Amino acid sequence: MTIPGPLLNPDAHHLLDSLADPFFVVDGEWRYTYVNAHAAGIMGVTPPDLLGKVLWECFPEALDTRLEEEYRRVMTAREVRQFELHYPALQVWVEVKAFPHEGGIAVHFRDITARRLADERREALLAVTLDLARASTEREVAATALLAGLPVLGAYGGTVLRVTGQGDGLELVHSHGYADGRSQSWHHFPMSTPLPITDAVRNLQAVFMRERDLLARYPALGPQKSDRTRALAALPLIVDGRALGALALSFDTDRTFNQAERDFAVSLAGQLAQALARASLQETQARSAQRLRGLAAAALNINAARTLDETLDVITEQARAVIGAHQAVVSLSVGDDWAQAINAVSLSDKYAAWREYQGAPDGSGLYARVCRLNTPLRLTRAELEAHPAWQSFGADADRHPPMRGWLAVPLVGRGGQNIGLIQLSDKTEGDFTAEDESILVQLAQLAAGSVENARAVQSVRDSEARYRSLVEASSQMVWTTPPSGEFEGDQPAWRNFTGQTTGELQGRGWLQAVHLDDRPQVLREWNRAHAAKTLYQVEYRLRRADGEYRHMLVRVVPVKGEDGEVREWVGTHTDITERKAAQAALQERDAELRAMIDTIPQLAWMADPQGWIYWYNQRWYDYTGTTFEQMQGWGWRDVHHPGHIGRVLEDVSAKWAAGQPWEGTFLLRSRDGEYRWFLTRAIPLWDERGELVRWFGTNTDITDERHLNETLEARVAERTEQLLRSNRELEQFAYVASHDLKAPLRTVASYVQLLQRKYRGQLDDQADRYIAFTVDAVERMNVLIDDVLAYSRVGREMRVSNVNTGRVLREVLENLEDALQERGARVTSGDLPSVRGDETQLRQVLQNLIGNAIKFQPAGRIPEVHLSAEVRGDVVQFTLRDNGIGIAAQHFGRIFGVFQRLHRREEFNGTGVGLAIVKKIVEEHGGHIWVESQEGVGTAFHFTFPAAETEEA
């Protein structure tokens, strides 16, 4: 197109003046000969201000830019140039068309900013939707949304926060782009704080503000606001009409927000909210299931403890592990002033320096308050530090890490009296919740009973120790008689113990020292043993010299001659008074232990070393509807599901024979005939000599948990099927789209090629160029369709085998031979091990990466490319390094997206799909890909593939 004549006729003048787009004409000396009103208005002048003046003198900032390069190309080559350009002065994108006009040129502009931004945002939303679907945790979801959204909106930093469990504050999920100290100030703050982000959550409305309005409206923002921030956006994350949290974005330019920017930010927040809700639900369900398992395991571990100290240590460790905290303490109450003795402490590595802390709490602090009131207490960090009963750590407070919250639950004895407390501080994530408190209350109930039982057992053991000391300190009473069984002569041991004289004990006079009620049995058993010449053993009460009757274990054995006749009787009296008292106390404590076990929610039982079950708690009978007589020994088999009993018997028999803990799941029949799933754990109990004395086991109803898992699995399966169906529909769409798009393209290409062959040289040069442009555009569209189709096919049909990487590289270099020779490129490689994968797809990866390394080179530089590989366990890590133009760090994540281009097509051709195909292939093979680069120096792509399988001999 050429503008006719050096001067425009009135009709042309009127037509160009009426254009909505800028238009101007310069002559061969770059002097303006025509400027329409729109062009002059954008430049801030009137048309007469520019006519006759030199373009470069009026706009020196255009020198040494692409604009100057293109204008001079039109001027010298007399060819039409059309290109897109970012105009920094006005912050807009324009499409420029420059035409030869007589000895000068004519230029037409069109503002395409809205289209460019809309394309970028649409692609960004599509990419973030796919990435969010793969994120599984709240932190991954937040990081994905921020990495995708910040560049598109032009924000330098962003933060995702969630509403706390109590709904009274916001806490950090993830931030990006801020200095560490700045992001820490956003870690947690109350909902009552007047801030843009709290307003957004409370009102369920997005807030967009410029710097001049921020501090005037939100003075509390001062400590959090960075000097870099010139504008801010806060958007609520809404699901089902309720705010889960908020997204905050910071901008380093003082800007207004147009409708398109606001719409994109709101759409991004909507996508983020849905993904965050899904991740939160999955994490909550997994955490609840894990805690139920942890509580059941804690019950077994606590019941297995042998001593009071061991019991307290296990309680403390289990409490910290089940809830998830950095510090746990068990304190037992001492004295009437509610002072406590710290009996057990469990600390994470965060508190390693405090493991030797010896401070003891007195009766006036928070510990005492919980014990005095016998009620749980849960506080946030702010509430803890503000509580009047909190005493901190005195002189050591400045060395102690700040505690993010506090939770304490009293230990209540069977009589309702307080015996101490369990307290947790500094939860590993977030604040302590009502669910944490409920779990700890259940654990404390079990712990309190275990502490009382451990104390009772310890008391009995102390009594036994005292008894053993007494026995060791006193000599056993030993005596002898002739075959007649009558005392003859002096019996010093008997005389010293009973105080009888030698004359009094002669014959059967010793019987006078035996308790009157026990004499008939003693005499009867002695006469029987004497007549049968067998062992005599009996217990009776014997009067000591001070008049106290002591329980004695009497053992008399006959000493026989070769003829079998009794030559004498040798007897011993052992004082067992303390032992009988201890046994009675132990039996009483055992009854209390069984009563306590009757209160736990699990079915519980005890068995002898051979697995013969001799006791069940009441919950077993309540559930099964059986009696003790029915369940004796192995009677429990009758309530097991017939389909599982064989497996259970095989497993439990093997474990009991080996004396090893046993765990299993199976179905038990209830009294109404319903079968429910139970998790059973059985542990062996050993005495001080290391001998197995009994088994203790529990059965925990996990039916609801299994149903929950099945529901989750069903939902995951349903979601998976939806994704598979979506992928199939996407693949079908890609096939149909490629066919429907290529059909008209083939028609266009055919007719344009006919025009090119038939009329080449018959039209002017400009017509030939137009035809060439059309042919080139058709070819690019064909390549783009093929690339999109290739992207959709990745992973659909994989033929996996061991692949010789060196051979694949040689084939790739043969395919690229023309490009290599044209650029004089040098491609080298080290040792390349074989991999396990699809050979065709590995060829695509190497061809894309090497092709890009050759293409993206500065003018005049000879491409140098090196491929190396290293076996790391069961994967091979490849590195492809080049000496090309490099990639800026902020684009590392972007380059792997579909249709992501960093350069104009006029600089480097391509569709922006190649690296997306590479990434998808690598990930379909279970690997990952990342990039390192320095602008102007070169780029290194790293990716992993499964190592080849070795053939066994």
JSON list of C-alpha atoms in Angstrom, two decimals, residues 170-260:
[
{"chain": "A", "resi": 170, "resn": "LEU", "atom": "CA", "xyz": [-6.01, -14.78, 60.29]},
{"chain": "A", "resi": 171, "resn": "GLU", "atom": "CA", "xyz": [-2.85, -16.87, 60.08]},
{"chain": "A", "resi": 172, "resn": "LEU", "atom": "CA", "xyz": [-0.25, -17.26, 57.34]},
{"chain": "A", "resi": 173, "resn": "VAL", "atom": "CA", "xyz": [-0.46, -20.14, 54.87]},
{"chain": "A", "resi": 174, "resn": "HIS", "atom": "CA", "xyz": [2.23, -18.96, 52.42]},
{"chain": "A", "resi": 175, "resn": "SER", "atom": "CA", "xyz": [3.80, -15.76, 51.14]},
{"chain": "A", "resi": 176, "resn": "HIS", "atom": "CA", "xyz": [5.99, -14.96, 48.15]},
{"chain": "A", "resi": 177, "resn": "GLY", "atom": "CA", "xyz": [8.10, -11.98, 47.16]},
{"chain": "A", "resi": 178, "resn": "TYR", "atom": "CA", "xyz": [8.61, -10.40, 50.61]},
{"chain": "A", "resi": 179, "resn": "ALA", "atom": "CA", "xyz": [11.70, -10.27, 52.76]},
{"chain": "A", "resi": 180, "resn": "ASP", "atom": "CA", "xyz": [11.65, -12.84, 55.60]},
{"chain": "A", "resi": 181, "resn": "GLY", "atom": "CA", "xyz": [11.11, -10.24, 58.31]},
{"chain": "A", "resi": 182, "resn": "ARG", "atom": "CA", "xyz": [8.23, -8.63, 56.43]},
{"chain": "A", "resi": 183, "resn": "SER", "atom": "CA", "xyz": [6.37, -11.91, 55.85]},
{"chain": "A", "resi": 184, "resn": "GLN", "atom": "CA", "xyz": [6.82, -12.86, 59.52]},
{"chain": "A", "resi": 185, "resn": "SER", "atom": "CA", "xyz": [4.81, -9.81, 60.60]},
{"chain": "A", "resi": 186, "resn": "TRP", "atom": "CA", "xyz": [1.83, -11.28, 58.70]},
{"chain": "A", "resi": 187, "resn": "HIS", "atom": "CA", "xyz": [2.09, -14.63, 60.47]},
{"chain": "A", "resi": 188, "resn": "HIS", "atom": "CA", "xyz": [-0.96, -14.05, 62.67]},
{"chain": "A", "resi": 189, "resn": "PHE", "atom": "CA", "xyz": [-3.20, -11.15, 63.70]},
{"chain": "A", "resi": 190, "resn": "PRO", "atom": "CA", "xyz": [-6.70, -10.76, 65.18]},
{"chain": "A", "resi": 191, "resn": "MET", "atom": "CA", "xyz": [-9.73, -10.29, 62.93]},
{"chain": "A", "resi": 192, "resn": "SER", "atom": "CA", "xyz": [-10.53, -7.13, 64.91]},
{"chain": "A", "resi": 193, "resn": "THR", "atom": "CA", "xyz": [-7.43, -5.38, 63.52]},
{"chain": "A", "resi": 194, "resn": "PRO", "atom": "CA", "xyz": [-8.60, -2.78, 60.97]},
{"chain": "A", "resi": 195, "resn": "LEU", "atom": "CA", "xyz": [-6.78, -3.85, 57.81]},
{"chain": "A", "resi": 196, "resn": "PRO", "atom": "CA", "xyz": [-7.78, -4.19, 54.14]},
{"chain": "A", "resi": 197, "resn": "ILE", "atom": "CA", "xyz": [-7.50, -7.96, 54.37]},
{"chain": "A", "resi": 198, "resn": "THR", "atom": "CA", "xyz": [-9.71, -8.27, 57.49]},
{"chain": "A", "resi": 199, "resn": "ASP", "atom": "CA", "xyz": [-12.29, -5.96, 55.87]},
{"chain": "A", "resi": 200, "resn": "ALA", "atom": "CA", "xyz": [-12.27, -8.18, 52.78]},
{"chain": "A", "resi": 201, "resn": "VAL", "atom": "CA", "xyz": [-12.96, -11.27, 54.92]},
{"chain": "A", "resi": 202, "resn": "ARG", "atom": "CA", "xyz": [-15.63, -9.66, 57.09]},
{"chain": "A", "resi": 203, "resn": "ASN", "atom": "CA", "xyz": [-17.50, -8.01, 54.19]},
{"chain": "A", "resi": 204, "resn": "LEU", "atom": "CA", "xyz": [-16.84, -10.74, 51.58]},
{"chain": "A", "resi": 205, "resn": "GLN", "atom": "CA", "xyz": [-15.78, -7.94, 49.20]},
{"chain": "A", "resi": 206, "resn": "ALA", "atom": "CA", "xyz": [-12.48, -7.32, 47.42]},
{"chain": "A", "resi": 207, "resn": "VAL", "atom": "CA", "xyz": [-10.52, -4.20, 48.44]},
{"chain": "A", "resi": 208, "resn": "PHE", "atom": "CA", "xyz": [-8.33, -2.33, 45.89]},
{"chain": "A", "resi": 209, "resn": "MET", "atom": "CA", "xyz": [-6.47, 0.73, 47.20]},
{"chain": "A", "resi": 210, "resn": "ARG", "atom": "CA", "xyz": [-3.76, 3.17, 46.16]},
{"chain": "A", "resi": 211, "resn": "GLU", "atom": "CA", "xyz": [-1.01, 4.22, 48.55]},
{"chain": "A", "resi": 212, "resn": "ARG", "atom": "CA", "xyz": [-2.41, 7.68, 49.24]},
{"chain": "A", "resi": 213, "resn": "ASP", "atom": "CA", "xyz": [-5.58, 6.10, 50.68]},
{"chain": "A", "resi": 214, "resn": "LEU", "atom": "CA", "xyz": [-4.03, 3.16, 52.55]},
{"chain": "A", "resi": 215, "resn": "LEU", "atom": "CA", "xyz": [-2.64, 4.68, 55.73]},
{"chain": "A", "resi": 216, "resn": "ALA", "atom": "CA", "xyz": [-5.38, 7.27, 55.97]},
{"chain": "A", "resi": 217, "resn": "ARG", "atom": "CA", "xyz": [-8.02, 4.55, 56.07]},
{"chain": "A", "resi": 218, "resn": "TYR", "atom": "CA", "xyz": [-5.96, 1.83, 57.78]},
{"chain": "A", "resi": 219, "resn": "PRO", "atom": "CA", "xyz": [-3.46, 3.35, 60.22]},
{"chain": "A", "resi": 220, "resn": "ALA", "atom": "CA", "xyz": [-2.86, -0.11, 61.77]},
{"chain": "A", "resi": 221, "resn": "LEU", "atom": "CA", "xyz": [-1.23, -1.13, 58.46]},
{"chain": "A", "resi": 222, "resn": "GLY", "atom": "CA", "xyz": [1.79, 1.04, 59.23]},
{"chain": "A", "resi": 223, "resn": "PRO", "atom": "CA", "xyz": [3.96, -1.61, 60.97]},
{"chain": "A", "resi": 224, "resn": "GLN", "atom": "CA", "xyz": [3.17, -4.21, 58.29]},
{"chain": "A", "resi": 225, "resn": "LYS", "atom": "CA", "xyz": [3.42, -2.00, 55.20]},
{"chain": "A", "resi": 226, "resn": "SER", "atom": "CA", "xyz": [6.67, -2.10, 53.23]},
{"chain": "A", "resi": 227, "resn": "ASP", "atom": "CA", "xyz": [8.12, 1.15, 51.90]},
{"chain": "A", "resi": 228, "resn": "ARG", "atom": "CA", "xyz": [8.05, -0.56, 48.52]},
{"chain": "A", "resi": 229, "resn": "THR", "atom": "CA", "xyz": [4.25, -0.89, 48.49]},
{"chain": "A", "resi": 230, "resn": "ARG", "atom": "CA", "xyz": [2.44, 1.76, 46.43]},
{"chain": "A", "resi": 231, "resn": "ALA", "atom": "CA", "xyz": [-0.88, -0.06, 46.02]},
{"chain": "A", "resi": 232, "resn": "LEU", "atom": "CA", "xyz": [-2.60, -3.06, 47.56]},
{"chain": "A", "resi": 233, "resn": "ALA", "atom": "CA", "xyz": [-5.37, -5.56, 46.80]},
{"chain": "A", "resi": 234, "resn": "ALA", "atom": "CA", "xyz": [-7.12, -7.80, 49.33]},
{"chain": "A", "resi": 235, "resn": "LEU", "atom": "CA", "xyz": [-9.56, -10.47, 48.15]},
{"chain": "A", "resi": 236, "resn": "PRO", "atom": "CA", "xyz": [-11.67, -12.86, 50.26]},
{"chain": "A", "resi": 237, "resn": "LEU", "atom": "CA", "xyz": [-11.41, -16.58, 49.53]},
{"chain": "A", "resi": 238, "resn": "ILE", "atom": "CA", "xyz": [-15.09, -17.55, 49.47]},
{"chain": "A", "resi": 239, "resn": "VAL", "atom": "CA", "xyz": [-16.59, -21.05, 49.38]},
{"chain": "A", "resi": 240, "resn": "ASP", "atom": "CA", "xyz": [-20.33, -21.61, 49.87]},
{"chain": "A", "resi": 241, "resn": "GLY", "atom": "CA", "xyz": [-20.83, -18.02, 50.97]},
{"chain": "A", "resi": 242, "resn": "ARG", "atom": "CA", "xyz": [-18.20, -18.23, 53.74]},
{"chain": "A", "resi": 243, "resn": "ALA", "atom": "CA", "xyz": [-14.68, -16.78, 53.78]},
{"chain": "A", "resi": 244, "resn": "LEU", "atom": "CA", "xyz": [-11.97, -19.39, 54.32]},
{"chain": "A", "resi": 245, "resn": "GLY", "atom": "CA", "xyz": [-9.25, -16.76, 54.26]},
{"chain": "A", "resi": 246, "resn": "ALA", "atom": "CA", "xyz": [-7.87, -14.01, 52.06]},
{"chain": "A", "resi": 247, "resn": "LEU", "atom": "CA", "xyz": [-5.38, -13.23, 49.30]},
{"chain": "A", "resi": 248, "resn": "ALA", "atom": "CA", "xyz": [-3.27, -10.05, 49.69]},
{"chain": "A", "resi": 249, "resn": "LEU", "atom": "CA", "xyz": [-1.28, -8.58, 46.78]},
{"chain": "A", "resi": 250, "resn": "SER", "atom": "CA", "xyz": [1.32, -5.77, 46.98]},
{"chain": "A", "resi": 251, "resn": "PHE", "atom": "CA", "xyz": [2.32, -3.50, 44.06]},
{"chain": "A", "resi": 252, "resn": "ASP", "atom": "CA", "xyz": [5.38, -1.27, 43.81]},
{"chain": "A", "resi": 253, "resn": "THR", "atom": "CA", "xyz": [3.67, 1.24, 41.47]},
{"chain": "A", "resi": 254, "resn": "ASP", "atom": "CA", "xyz": [0.97, 3.70, 42.46]},
{"chain": "A", "resi": 255, "resn": "ARG", "atom": "CA", "xyz": [-1.80, 2.43, 40.26]},
{"chain": "A", "resi": 256, "resn": "THR", "atom": "CA", "xyz": [-5.51, 2.23, 39.75]},
{"chain": "A", "resi": 257, "resn": "PHE", "atom": "CA", "xyz": [-7.11, -1.12, 38.98]},
{"chain": "A", "resi": 258, "resn": "ASN", "atom": "CA", "xyz": [-9.16, -1.40, 35.80]},
{"chain": "A", "resi": 259, "resn": "GLN", "atom": "CA", "xyz": [-12.07, -3.79, 35.50]},
{"chain": "A", "resi": 260, "resn": "ALA", "atom": "CA", "xyz": [-10.07, -6.43, 33.67]}
]
